[in-house]
Amino acid sequence: MTRPFRVAVVGAGPAGIYAGNILRTRALDAGIDVRIDLFESLPAPYGLIRYGVAPDHPRIKGIVTSLHDMLADGSVRLIGNVEVGADITVDELQSLYHAVIFATGAQRDAVVELPGLDLPGSFGAADFVSWYDGHPDVPRQWPLEAAQVAVLGNGNVALDVARVLAKHPADLLTTDIPDNVYAGLAASPVQDVHVFGRRGPEDIKFTPIELRELGEVPGVDIVLYDEDFDRRDEDATTGERRAAGNQAKVMARILQSWRDRESTGAPRRLHLHFWHKPVELLGEEAVTGIRFERTEPDGQGGMRGTGELRDYDVQAVYRAIGYRGTPVRDLPFDEAAGVIPNDGGRVLDGGAPVPGLYATGWIKRGPVGLIGHTKGDAGETIEKLLEDYDLLADSPAADDDSVLEFLESRGVRYTTWEGWLALDAHERALGDGFVGEVVRERVKVVSRDEQVAISNRQVIVR
């Protein structure tokens, strides 16, 4: 093949960037001249890192440095502020590229059936995370009016939500928190944040670092309940205690250290509850409480209900029970699983592979695993794509400028890598200086129009 092999990657989060980087490396090793365009629906890259990780997690956000290096040499071209399925269709992409890889992630809250879920004061964690991370497509204001809050879930997202709600906002000023988010949190009357899990302390899905950070939040007491720790999870046949891995042992030690800690009388408290299965949200015009059924070990590594009901007075409930994917227009989608149906990354329609279409990341396998797991996942998808190279390379494809000319003909205000560098510098300049004695790394720009204008070097009038 004398013409370049052109591939579009849809989604500029870790999954998409890893896929582009792995494809570039493996194509070079195979002697294939590949041209890769990375499409992103938002004006800025990095997806989950920019809009899904709590602002007070600089360690995780440090992954941006490696992602930056993968894009900085220009061998993968960034085209932002383009929504595939709206600004450009899947068929139109296929007319311009030999192959298209979808890495669109999982952005919606997982579905849960619970009476009272539609009451004011009931929120999905995905929306709240988008708000405090300054996502341009969510409202600027958030109704932080509750003194007592319940968070449902025993994973890292539940901890992030609980920590951000309980943390004193001044302690977030060293992060990239947007100004509107700081103002909203500063006005919050919150006193008690309760995190509820269906299972026991041995089955929490937190990572040790996340859990340990929770106990280091200034001005917040951690509250645990002895009744949650006196239930033995034993095999019903042998009577032996279920074995715990090293990570579980570390977290058990962390929890025990909090049980031994004296209350400081802090103005805010973060409660961890176990063995609680949600039954319904209480209230008529708004959330006034939540009802749980207590659970217990079933002797086989699971849990069962005890029939004991407990009510808690809360004015807001946040559901942090997982994410699910969002369909892309004109692309096969498994609504039950929340993924694009695929075989090792090859997109399937009715069980048959769709030539030239691939998937990677959470939209391929569901929202499980940490960010680093997407590397191996992307490797599998790229392997399938390169196996199909001889079939794909003979199809027509456009030149480098064709897609940009197409977007311009549609009036799409796309952004570029150079535009991101301008926006990045602008945000850092906004944070340059002191707030009291606090140095701010950056102040995140929230408005989509403002992000696009800055990226395209237009004058911003404030």
Tab-separated table of C-alpha atoms in Angstrom:
chain	number	residue	atom	x	y	z
A	1	MET	CA	0.000	0.000	0.000
A	2	THR	CA	1.499	3.348	-1.049
A	3	ARG	CA	-1.154	5.585	0.514
A	4	PRO	CA	-1.117	6.197	4.297
A	5	PHE	CA	-3.332	3.976	6.428
A	6	ARG	CA	-5.808	6.375	8.090
A	7	VAL	CA	-7.418	5.634	11.448
A	8	ALA	CA	-9.830	7.741	13.496
A	9	VAL	CA	-10.005	7.266	17.264
A	10	VAL	CA	-13.162	8.634	18.902
A	11	GLY	CA	-12.548	9.727	22.486
A	12	ALA	CA	-9.462	11.536	23.805
A	13	GLY	CA	-9.457	10.050	27.289
A	14	PRO	CA	-6.845	7.526	28.456
A	15	ALA	CA	-8.400	4.672	26.435
A	16	GLY	CA	-8.306	6.622	23.181
A	17	ILE	CA	-4.842	8.062	23.712
A	18	TYR	CA	-3.420	4.666	24.663
A	19	ALA	CA	-5.014	3.131	21.565
A	20	GLY	CA	-3.520	5.799	19.311
A	21	ASN	CA	-0.089	5.476	20.877
A	22	ILE	CA	-0.050	1.661	20.678
A	23	LEU	CA	-1.261	1.738	17.066
A	24	ARG	CA	1.444	4.230	16.118
A	25	THR	CA	4.176	2.083	17.715
A	26	ARG	CA	3.015	-1.263	16.308
A	27	ALA	CA	2.356	0.160	12.849
A	28	LEU	CA	5.869	1.602	12.783
A	29	ASP	CA	7.301	-1.798	13.736
A	30	ALA	CA	5.282	-3.386	10.905
A	31	GLY	CA	6.423	-0.806	8.354
A	32	ILE	CA	2.935	0.696	7.990
A	33	ASP	CA	2.597	4.437	7.347
A	34	VAL	CA	-0.306	5.231	9.676
A	35	ARG	CA	-2.053	8.584	10.154
A	36	ILE	CA	-4.149	8.844	13.326
A	37	ASP	CA	-6.765	11.477	14.160
A	38	LEU	CA	-8.061	11.600	17.725
A	39	PHE	CA	-11.598	13.018	17.965
A	40	GLU	CA	-13.008	14.426	21.206
A	41	SER	CA	-16.520	15.757	21.851
A	42	LEU	CA	-15.173	18.297	24.382
A	43	PRO	CA	-12.834	21.182	23.514
A	44	ALA	CA	-10.058	19.767	25.758
A	45	PRO	CA	-8.457	16.303	25.859
A	46	TYR	CA	-7.979	13.747	28.666
A	47	GLY	CA	-11.609	12.743	29.264
A	48	LEU	CA	-11.941	10.973	32.618
A	49	ILE	CA	-8.733	12.531	33.951
A	50	ARG	CA	-10.031	16.069	33.426
A	51	TYR	CA	-13.736	15.473	34.094
A	52	GLY	CA	-14.025	12.298	36.169
A	53	VAL	CA	-11.283	12.394	38.796
A	54	ALA	CA	-11.781	14.374	42.003
A	55	PRO	CA	-9.821	17.657	41.924
A	56	ASP	CA	-7.912	16.784	45.111
A	57	HIS	CA	-6.285	13.741	43.488
A	58	PRO	CA	-3.147	15.188	41.877
A	59	ARG	CA	-1.492	11.743	41.978
A	60	ILE	CA	-4.067	10.334	39.539
A	61	LYS	CA	-4.193	13.532	37.540
A	62	GLY	CA	-0.427	13.124	37.156
A	63	ILE	CA	-1.264	10.544	34.479
A	64	VAL	CA	-1.892	13.607	32.293
A	65	THR	CA	1.881	14.036	32.024
A	66	SER	CA	2.309	10.712	30.241
A	67	LEU	CA	-0.791	11.294	28.095
A	68	HIS	CA	0.570	14.736	27.179
A	69	ASP	CA	3.834	13.182	26.008
A	70	MET	CA	1.925	10.756	23.776
A	71	LEU	CA	0.236	13.636	21.957
A	72	ALA	CA	2.947	16.295	22.052
A	73	ASP	CA	5.044	15.022	19.112
A	74	GLY	CA	2.126	15.479	16.703
A	75	SER	CA	2.062	11.946	15.324
A	76	VAL	CA	-1.494	11.621	16.720
A	77	ARG	CA	-3.571	14.631	15.670
A	78	LEU	CA	-6.167	15.973	18.135
A	79	ILE	CA	-9.483	17.253	16.750
A	80	GLY	CA	-11.645	18.470	19.643
A	81	ASN	CA	-15.151	19.867	20.101
A	82	VAL	CA	-16.525	17.376	17.550
A	83	GLU	CA	-19.401	15.083	18.473
A	84	VAL	CA	-19.442	11.938	16.393
A	85	GLY	CA	-23.048	11.095	15.553
A	86	ALA	CA	-24.009	14.783	15.372
A	87	ASP	CA	-21.256	16.953	13.825
A	88	ILE	CA	-20.093	14.018	11.734
A	89	THR	CA	-21.799	10.648	11.331
A	90	VAL	CA	-20.229	7.228	11.653
A	91	ASP	CA	-20.764	6.619	7.926
A	92	GLU	CA	-19.047	9.917	7.097
A	93	LEU	CA	-16.093	8.969	9.283
A	94	GLN	CA	-15.835	5.639	7.513
A	95	SER	CA	-15.728	7.427	4.164
A	96	LEU	CA	-12.687	9.380	5.361
A	97	TYR	CA	-10.760	6.667	7.236
A	98	HIS	CA	-9.816	3.036	6.747
A	99	ALA	CA	-10.768	2.224	10.350
A	100	VAL	CA	-12.516	3.881	13.290
A	101	ILE	CA	-11.881	2.996	16.953
A	102	PHE	CA	-14.471	4.040	19.538
A	103	ALA	CA	-13.138	4.889	23.005
A	104	THR	CA	-16.086	6.901	24.279
A	105	GLY	CA	-16.061	5.534	27.839
A	106	ALA	CA	-18.947	5.290	30.286
A	107	GLN	CA	-20.448	8.584	31.402
A	108	ARG	CA	-23.952	7.796	32.685
A	109	ASP	CA	-24.970	6.529	36.109
A	110	ALA	CA	-25.836	2.849	36.278
A	111	VAL	CA	-29.573	2.174	36.400
A	112	VAL	CA	-31.093	1.292	39.788
A	113	GLU	CA	-34.732	0.678	40.661
A	114	LEU	CA	-35.591	2.321	43.971
A	115	PRO	CA	-38.875	3.942	45.078
A	116	GLY	CA	-38.513	7.697	45.533
A	117	LEU	CA	-35.588	7.939	43.149
A	118	ASP	CA	-37.213	10.813	41.251
A	119	LEU	CA	-37.647	13.035	44.324
A	120	PRO	CA	-35.784	16.357	44.432
A	121	GLY	CA	-32.661	15.748	46.464
A	122	SER	CA	-31.886	12.438	44.709
A	123	PHE	CA	-28.768	12.664	42.552
A	124	GLY	CA	-26.569	10.461	40.394
A	125	ALA	CA	-22.872	10.583	41.229
A	126	ALA	CA	-21.905	10.981	37.553
A	127	ASP	CA	-23.685	14.336	37.321
A	128	PHE	CA	-22.211	15.565	40.602
A	129	VAL	CA	-18.694	14.534	39.578
A	130	SER	CA	-19.158	16.371	36.271
A	131	TRP	CA	-20.269	19.465	38.190
A	132	TYR	CA	-17.368	19.612	40.627
A	133	ASP	CA	-14.916	18.855	37.804
A	134	GLY	CA	-16.230	21.765	35.726
A	135	HIS	CA	-17.745	19.807	32.827
A	136	PRO	CA	-19.039	22.369	30.293
A	137	ASP	CA	-22.309	20.545	29.609
A	138	VAL	CA	-23.760	20.499	33.153
A	139	PRO	CA	-25.374	23.434	35.015
A	140	ARG	CA	-23.038	25.807	36.851
A	141	GLN	CA	-25.071	25.631	40.069
A	142	TRP	CA	-25.648	22.595	42.280
A	143	PRO	CA	-28.337	22.427	45.021
A	144	LEU	CA	-26.082	21.975	48.060
A	145	GLU	CA	-28.772	22.550	50.669
A	146	ALA	CA	-28.608	19.413	52.850
A	147	ALA	CA	-27.074	19.216	56.308
A	148	GLN	CA	-27.292	15.393	56.304
A	149	VAL	CA	-26.388	13.460	53.150
A	150	ALA	CA	-26.383	9.770	52.170
A	151	VAL	CA	-23.976	8.334	49.586
A	152	LEU	CA	-24.806	4.848	48.251
A	153	GLY	CA	-21.852	2.721	47.179
A	154	ASN	CA	-18.632	1.169	48.400
A	155	GLY	CA	-16.282	2.072	45.540
A	156	ASN	CA	-13.809	4.877	44.904
A	157	VAL	CA	-16.410	7.143	43.297
A	158	ALA	CA	-18.521	6.956	46.469
A	159	LEU	CA	-15.473	7.974	48.489
A	160	ASP	CA	-14.717	10.849	46.110
A	161	VAL	CA	-18.276	12.157	46.334
A	162	ALA	CA	-18.346	11.824	50.124
A	163	ARG	CA	-14.953	13.474	50.557
A	164	VAL	CA	-15.774	16.441	48.312
A	165	LEU	CA	-19.089	16.958	50.122
A	166	ALA	CA	-17.491	16.786	53.581
A	167	LYS	CA	-14.240	18.575	52.893
A	168	HIS	CA	-13.893	22.224	53.864
A	169	PRO	CA	-13.736	24.079	50.524
A	170	ALA	CA	-10.688	26.129	51.514
A	171	ASP	CA	-8.737	22.861	51.446
A	172	LEU	CA	-9.609	22.495	47.741
A	173	LEU	CA	-8.084	25.810	46.684
A	174	THR	CA	-4.744	24.173	45.856
A	175	THR	CA	-6.514	22.138	43.142
A	176	ASP	CA	-7.972	23.075	39.736
A	177	ILE	CA	-11.463	23.490	41.217
A	178	PRO	CA	-13.547	25.984	39.173
A	179	ASP	CA	-14.626	29.196	40.887
A	180	ASN	CA	-18.347	28.371	40.697
A	181	VAL	CA	-17.731	25.003	42.377
A	182	TYR	CA	-15.738	26.581	45.197
A	183	ALA	CA	-18.531	29.115	45.751
A	184	GLY	CA	-21.166	26.368	45.839
A	185	LEU	CA	-19.250	24.189	48.290
A	186	ALA	CA	-18.436	27.182	50.483
A	187	ALA	CA	-22.169	27.855	50.946
A	188	SER	CA	-23.009	24.214	51.771
A	189	PRO	CA	-24.536	23.632	55.241
A	190	VAL	CA	-23.416	19.980	55.321
A	191	GLN	CA	-22.623	18.477	58.707
A	192	ASP	CA	-22.921	14.695	58.270
A	193	VAL	CA	-22.124	12.588	55.211
A	194	HIS	CA	-23.123	8.907	55.498
A	195	VAL	CA	-21.625	6.308	53.110
A	196	PHE	CA	-23.631	3.068	52.912
A	197	GLY	CA	-22.547	-0.322	51.545
A	198	ARG	CA	-24.641	-3.483	51.098
A	199	ARG	CA	-21.859	-5.786	52.242
A	200	GLY	CA	-19.384	-5.835	55.090
A	201	PRO	CA	-16.007	-4.155	55.641
A	202	GLU	CA	-14.231	-7.149	54.066
A	203	ASP	CA	-15.901	-6.478	50.695
A	204	ILE	CA	-15.290	-2.766	50.196
A	205	LYS	CA	-14.121	-1.877	46.685
A	206	PHE	CA	-12.029	1.131	47.680
A	207	THR	CA	-8.317	1.165	46.981
A	208	PRO	CA	-6.109	1.535	50.079
A	209	ILE	CA	-4.780	4.939	49.016
A	210	GLU	CA	-8.305	6.308	48.523
A	211	LEU	CA	-9.403	4.955	51.880
A	212	ARG	CA	-6.356	6.281	53.720
A	213	GLU	CA	-6.877	9.761	52.213
A	214	LEU	CA	-10.352	9.848	53.705
A	215	GLY	CA	-8.934	9.825	57.219
A	216	GLU	CA	-6.603	12.728	56.449
A	217	VAL	CA	-9.284	15.311	55.623
A	218	PRO	CA	-8.805	18.275	58.001
A	219	GLY	CA	-11.742	19.267	60.192
A	220	VAL	CA	-13.709	16.066	59.504
A	221	ASP	CA	-14.206	13.183	61.959
A	222	ILE	CA	-14.560	9.611	60.662
A	223	VAL	CA	-17.356	7.680	62.418
A	224	LEU	CA	-17.581	3.871	62.365
A	225	TYR	CA	-20.088	1.581	64.083
A	226	ASP	CA	-19.045	-1.444	66.127
A	227	GLU	CA	-22.124	-3.439	65.079
A	228	ASP	CA	-20.792	-3.531	61.525
A	229	PHE	CA	-17.587	-5.274	62.574
A	230	ASP	CA	-18.834	-8.143	64.741
A	231	ARG	CA	-20.275	-10.284	61.918
A	232	ARG	CA	-18.107	-13.212	60.889
A	233	ASP	CA	-18.232	-14.211	57.222
A	234	GLU	CA	-17.743	-17.961	57.528
A	235	ASP	CA	-18.244	-20.822	55.101
A	236	ALA	CA	-21.573	-22.458	55.889
A	237	THR	CA	-20.084	-25.945	55.531
A	238	THR	CA	-16.661	-25.722	57.162
A	239	GLY	CA	-17.194	-22.805	59.543
A	240	GLU	CA	-13.856	-21.331	58.381
A	241	ARG	CA	-13.426	-17.586	57.997
A	242	ARG	CA	-13.164	-16.402	54.399
A	243	ALA	CA	-9.546	-15.704	53.449
A	244	ALA	CA	-8.569	-12.055	52.950
A	245	GLY	CA	-5.986	-10.811	50.432
A	246	ASN	CA	-3.184	-8.384	51.237
A	247	GLN	CA	-5.168	-5.371	50.041
A	248	ALA	CA	-8.135	-6.300	52.224
A	249	LYS	CA	-5.805	-6.696	55.203
A	250	VAL	CA	-4.364	-3.226	54.633
A	251	MET	CA	-7.837	-1.694	54.510
A	252	ALA	CA	-8.872	-3.627	57.610
A	253	ARG	CA	-5.955	-2.068	59.474
A	254	ILE	CA	-6.976	1.399	58.277
A	255	LEU	CA	-10.555	0.886	59.430
A	256	GLN	CA	-9.401	-0.466	62.797
A	257	SER	CA	-7.180	2.587	63.324
A	258	TRP	CA	-10.228	4.793	62.852
A	259	ARG	CA	-12.239	2.727	65.334
A	260	ASP	CA	-9.540	3.383	67.899
A	261	ARG	CA	-9.417	7.114	67.146
A	262	GLU	CA	-11.040	9.572	69.537
A	263	SER	CA	-13.582	12.052	68.194
A	264	THR	CA	-12.165	15.563	67.843
A	265	GLY	CA	-15.531	17.307	67.861
A	266	ALA	CA	-14.965	18.479	64.278
A	267	PRO	CA	-17.835	20.452	62.697
A	268	ARG	CA	-18.257	17.838	59.973
A	269	ARG	CA	-18.494	14.062	60.220
A	270	LEU	CA	-18.112	11.320	57.635
A	271	HIS	CA	-19.889	8.090	58.640
A	272	LEU	CA	-19.124	4.685	57.105
A	273	HIS	CA	-21.963	2.160	57.351
A	274	PHE	CA	-21.865	-1.479	56.243
A	275	TRP	CA	-24.509	-4.203	55.858
A	276	HIS	CA	-27.145	-1.728	54.593
A	277	LYS	CA	-29.292	-2.443	51.512
A	278	PRO	CA	-31.324	0.585	50.303
A	279	VAL	CA	-35.087	-0.005	50.210
A	280	GLU	CA	-36.593	3.382	49.353
A	281	LEU	CA	-36.093	7.124	49.505
A	282	LEU	CA	-38.511	8.824	51.882
A	283	GLY	CA	-40.384	12.075	51.364
A	284	GLU	CA	-43.295	13.537	49.449
A	285	GLU	CA	-42.114	16.759	47.841
A	286	ALA	CA	-38.388	16.182	48.389
A	287	VAL	CA	-36.029	13.698	50.035
A	288	THR	CA	-36.438	13.689	53.809
A	289	GLY	CA	-34.846	10.328	54.577
A	290	ILE	CA	-33.811	6.923	53.313
A	291	ARG	CA	-34.811	3.425	54.444
A	292	PHE	CA	-32.471	0.435	54.522
A	293	GLU	CA	-32.746	-3.245	55.271
A	294	ARG	CA	-29.887	-4.554	57.375
A	295	THR	CA	-27.998	-7.429	55.762
A	296	GLU	CA	-25.737	-10.176	57.069
A	297	PRO	CA	-23.290	-12.772	55.694
A	298	ASP	CA	-25.030	-15.708	54.040
A	299	GLY	CA	-22.186	-18.086	54.917
A	300	GLN	CA	-21.149	-18.511	51.280
A	301	GLY	CA	-19.347	-15.245	50.634
A	302	GLY	CA	-22.520	-13.281	49.893
A	303	MET	CA	-25.115	-11.426	51.913
A	304	ARG	CA	-28.834	-11.718	52.683
A	305	GLY	CA	-31.460	-9.488	54.177
A	306	THR	CA	-32.343	-9.769	57.861
A	307	GLY	CA	-35.758	-8.126	57.653
A	308	GLU	CA	-34.662	-5.355	60.021
A	309	LEU	CA	-35.475	-1.900	58.578
A	310	ARG	CA	-33.727	1.324	59.534
A	311	ASP	CA	-34.530	4.893	58.568
A	312	TYR	CA	-32.023	7.756	58.414
A	313	ASP	CA	-32.942	11.424	58.263
A	314	VAL	CA	-31.149	12.917	55.251
A	315	GLN	CA	-32.052	15.667	52.820
A	316	ALA	CA	-30.005	14.413	49.859
A	317	VAL	CA	-29.015	11.022	48.444
A	318	TYR	CA	-26.176	10.436	45.973
A	319	ARG	CA	-26.056	7.147	44.031
A	320	ALA	CA	-22.468	6.038	43.373
A	321	ILE	CA	-23.153	2.490	42.245
A	322	GLY	CA	-21.339	2.498	38.925
A	323	TYR	CA	-21.345	3.930	35.409
A	324	ARG	CA	-22.650	2.751	32.052
A	325	GLY	CA	-21.875	3.635	28.455
A	326	THR	CA	-23.766	6.033	26.204
A	327	PRO	CA	-24.872	4.942	22.714
A	328	VAL	CA	-23.281	6.529	19.656
A	329	ARG	CA	-25.817	7.353	16.957
A	330	ASP	CA	-25.934	4.758	14.139
A	331	LEU	CA	-23.621	2.394	16.010
A	332	PRO	CA	-24.676	-0.999	17.458
A	333	PHE	CA	-25.218	-0.809	21.229
A	334	ASP	CA	-26.041	-3.342	23.929
A	335	GLU	CA	-28.376	-1.364	26.176
A	336	ALA	CA	-28.501	-4.059	28.849
A	337	ALA	CA	-24.715	-4.197	29.249
A	338	GLY	CA	-24.127	-0.529	28.384
A	339	VAL	CA	-21.385	-1.357	25.844
A	340	ILE	CA	-20.761	-1.549	22.123
A	341	PRO	CA	-21.097	-5.273	21.260
A	342	ASN	CA	-17.708	-6.542	20.172
A	343	ASP	CA	-15.414	-9.538	19.861
A	344	GLY	CA	-12.002	-8.642	21.254
A	345	GLY	CA	-12.555	-5.085	20.034
A	346	ARG	CA	-14.142	-5.773	16.642
A	347	VAL	CA	-17.599	-4.149	16.658
A	348	LEU	CA	-20.422	-6.631	16.104
A	349	ASP	CA	-23.826	-6.072	14.525
A	350	GLY	CA	-26.152	-9.041	14.903
A	351	GLY	CA	-23.165	-11.165	15.880
A	352	ALA	CA	-21.160	-10.354	12.742
A	353	PRO	CA	-18.113	-8.037	12.675
A	354	VAL	CA	-18.643	-4.623	11.100
A	355	PRO	CA	-15.663	-4.018	8.776
A	356	GLY	CA	-13.471	-1.136	9.929
A	357	LEU	CA	-15.175	-0.466	13.288
A	358	TYR	CA	-13.519	-1.191	16.647
A	359	ALA	CA	-13.980	-0.409	20.342
A	360	THR	CA	-11.704	-0.077	23.353
A	361	GLY	CA	-11.905	0.943	27.004
A	362	TRP	CA	-15.061	1.046	29.093
A	363	ILE	CA	-17.369	1.284	26.064
A	364	LYS	CA	-15.869	-2.072	25.016
A	365	ARG	CA	-15.844	-4.003	28.307
A	366	GLY	CA	-17.905	-1.993	30.789
A	367	PRO	CA	-16.777	0.352	33.590
A	368	VAL	CA	-14.480	-2.003	35.472
A	369	GLY	CA	-10.800	-1.741	36.311
A	370	LEU	CA	-8.488	1.194	36.902
A	371	ILE	CA	-7.173	3.653	34.328
A	372	GLY	CA	-4.003	1.638	33.756
A	373	HIS	CA	-6.029	-1.409	32.722
A	374	THR	CA	-7.018	0.372	29.512
A	375	LYS	CA	-3.501	-0.133	28.132
A	376	GLY	CA	-3.879	-3.899	27.878
A	377	ASP	CA	-7.401	-3.460	26.582
A	378	ALA	CA	-6.216	-1.094	23.838
A	379	GLY	CA	-3.459	-3.528	22.917
A	380	GLU	CA	-6.008	-6.272	22.238
A	381	THR	CA	-8.096	-3.981	20.037
A	382	ILE	CA	-5.079	-2.764	18.035
A	383	GLU	CA	-4.003	-6.368	17.519
A	384	LYS	CA	-7.399	-7.131	15.930
A	385	LEU	CA	-7.220	-4.011	13.775
A	386	LEU	CA	-3.769	-4.884	12.437
A	387	GLU	CA	-4.914	-8.454	11.738
A	388	ASP	CA	-7.523	-6.848	9.462
A	389	TYR	CA	-5.049	-4.462	7.810
A	390	ASP	CA	-4.879	-6.200	4.448
A	391	LEU	CA	-8.672	-6.122	4.118
A	392	LEU	CA	-8.994	-2.500	5.244
A	393	ALA	CA	-6.074	-0.939	3.390
A	394	ASP	CA	-7.677	-1.358	-0.030
A	395	SER	CA	-10.722	0.712	0.879
A	396	PRO	CA	-10.757	4.395	-0.164
A	397	ALA	CA	-9.674	7.049	2.294
A	398	ALA	CA	-9.209	10.814	2.134
A	399	ASP	CA	-6.095	12.929	2.658
A	400	ASP	CA	-4.987	14.800	5.791
A	401	ASP	CA	-6.997	17.942	5.100
A	402	SER	CA	-10.259	16.318	4.010
A	403	VAL	CA	-11.776	15.896	7.459
A	404	LEU	CA	-10.910	19.464	8.475
A	405	GLU	CA	-12.444	20.810	5.273
A	406	PHE	CA	-15.536	18.693	5.933
A	407	LEU	CA	-15.920	20.041	9.488
A	408	GLU	CA	-15.397	23.609	8.324
A	409	SER	CA	-18.080	23.141	5.664
A	410	ARG	CA	-20.454	22.156	8.483
A	411	GLY	CA	-19.482	25.191	10.572
A	412	VAL	CA	-17.955	23.030	13.317
A	413	ARG	CA	-15.630	25.045	15.562
A	414	TYR	CA	-13.106	22.283	16.151
A	415	THR	CA	-10.087	22.632	18.437
A	416	THR	CA	-6.542	21.335	18.056
A	417	TRP	CA	-3.532	20.321	20.147
A	418	GLU	CA	-2.096	23.802	19.753
A	419	GLY	CA	-5.450	25.138	20.960
A	420	TRP	CA	-5.283	22.913	24.040
A	421	LEU	CA	-1.818	24.260	24.833
A	422	ALA	CA	-3.269	27.782	24.688
A	423	LEU	CA	-6.190	26.832	26.956
A	424	ASP	CA	-3.855	25.022	29.345
A	425	ALA	CA	-1.604	28.089	29.595
A	426	HIS	CA	-4.638	30.333	30.121
A	427	GLU	CA	-5.976	28.212	32.993
A	428	ARG	CA	-2.564	28.126	34.639
A	429	ALA	CA	-2.315	31.900	34.332
A	430	LEU	CA	-5.715	32.277	36.013
A	431	GLY	CA	-4.394	30.269	38.960
A	432	ASP	CA	-1.047	32.033	39.105
A	433	GLY	CA	-0.799	33.746	42.467
A	434	PHE	CA	-2.108	33.433	45.958
A	435	VAL	CA	-5.488	33.133	47.646
A	436	GLY	CA	-4.506	34.053	51.174
A	437	GLU	CA	-1.474	31.781	51.643
A	438	VAL	CA	-2.636	29.191	49.083
A	439	VAL	CA	-1.003	28.802	45.669
A	440	ARG	CA	-3.484	27.716	42.979
A	441	GLU	CA	-2.109	25.515	40.203
A	442	ARG	CA	-4.828	26.567	37.778
A	443	VAL	CA	-8.436	27.705	37.577
A	444	LYS	CA	-10.404	25.521	35.179
A	445	VAL	CA	-12.427	27.297	32.482
A	446	VAL	CA	-15.938	25.820	32.470
A	447	SER	CA	-17.790	27.409	29.546
A	448	ARG	CA	-17.542	25.439	26.291
A	449	ASP	CA	-17.711	28.609	24.195
A	450	GLU	CA	-14.968	30.210	26.247
A	451	GLN	CA	-12.776	27.113	25.970
A	452	VAL	CA	-13.218	27.067	22.188
A	453	ALA	CA	-12.547	30.798	21.893
A	454	ILE	CA	-9.346	30.583	23.936
A	455	SER	CA	-8.230	27.505	21.998
A	456	ASN	CA	-8.786	29.349	18.730
A	457	ARG	CA	-6.942	32.455	20.027
A	458	GLN	CA	-10.039	34.648	20.104
A	459	VAL	CA	-10.227	37.595	22.492
A	460	ILE	CA	-12.193	36.911	25.684
A	461	VAL	CA	-13.999	39.882	27.200
A	462	ARG	CA	-14.815	39.437	30.880
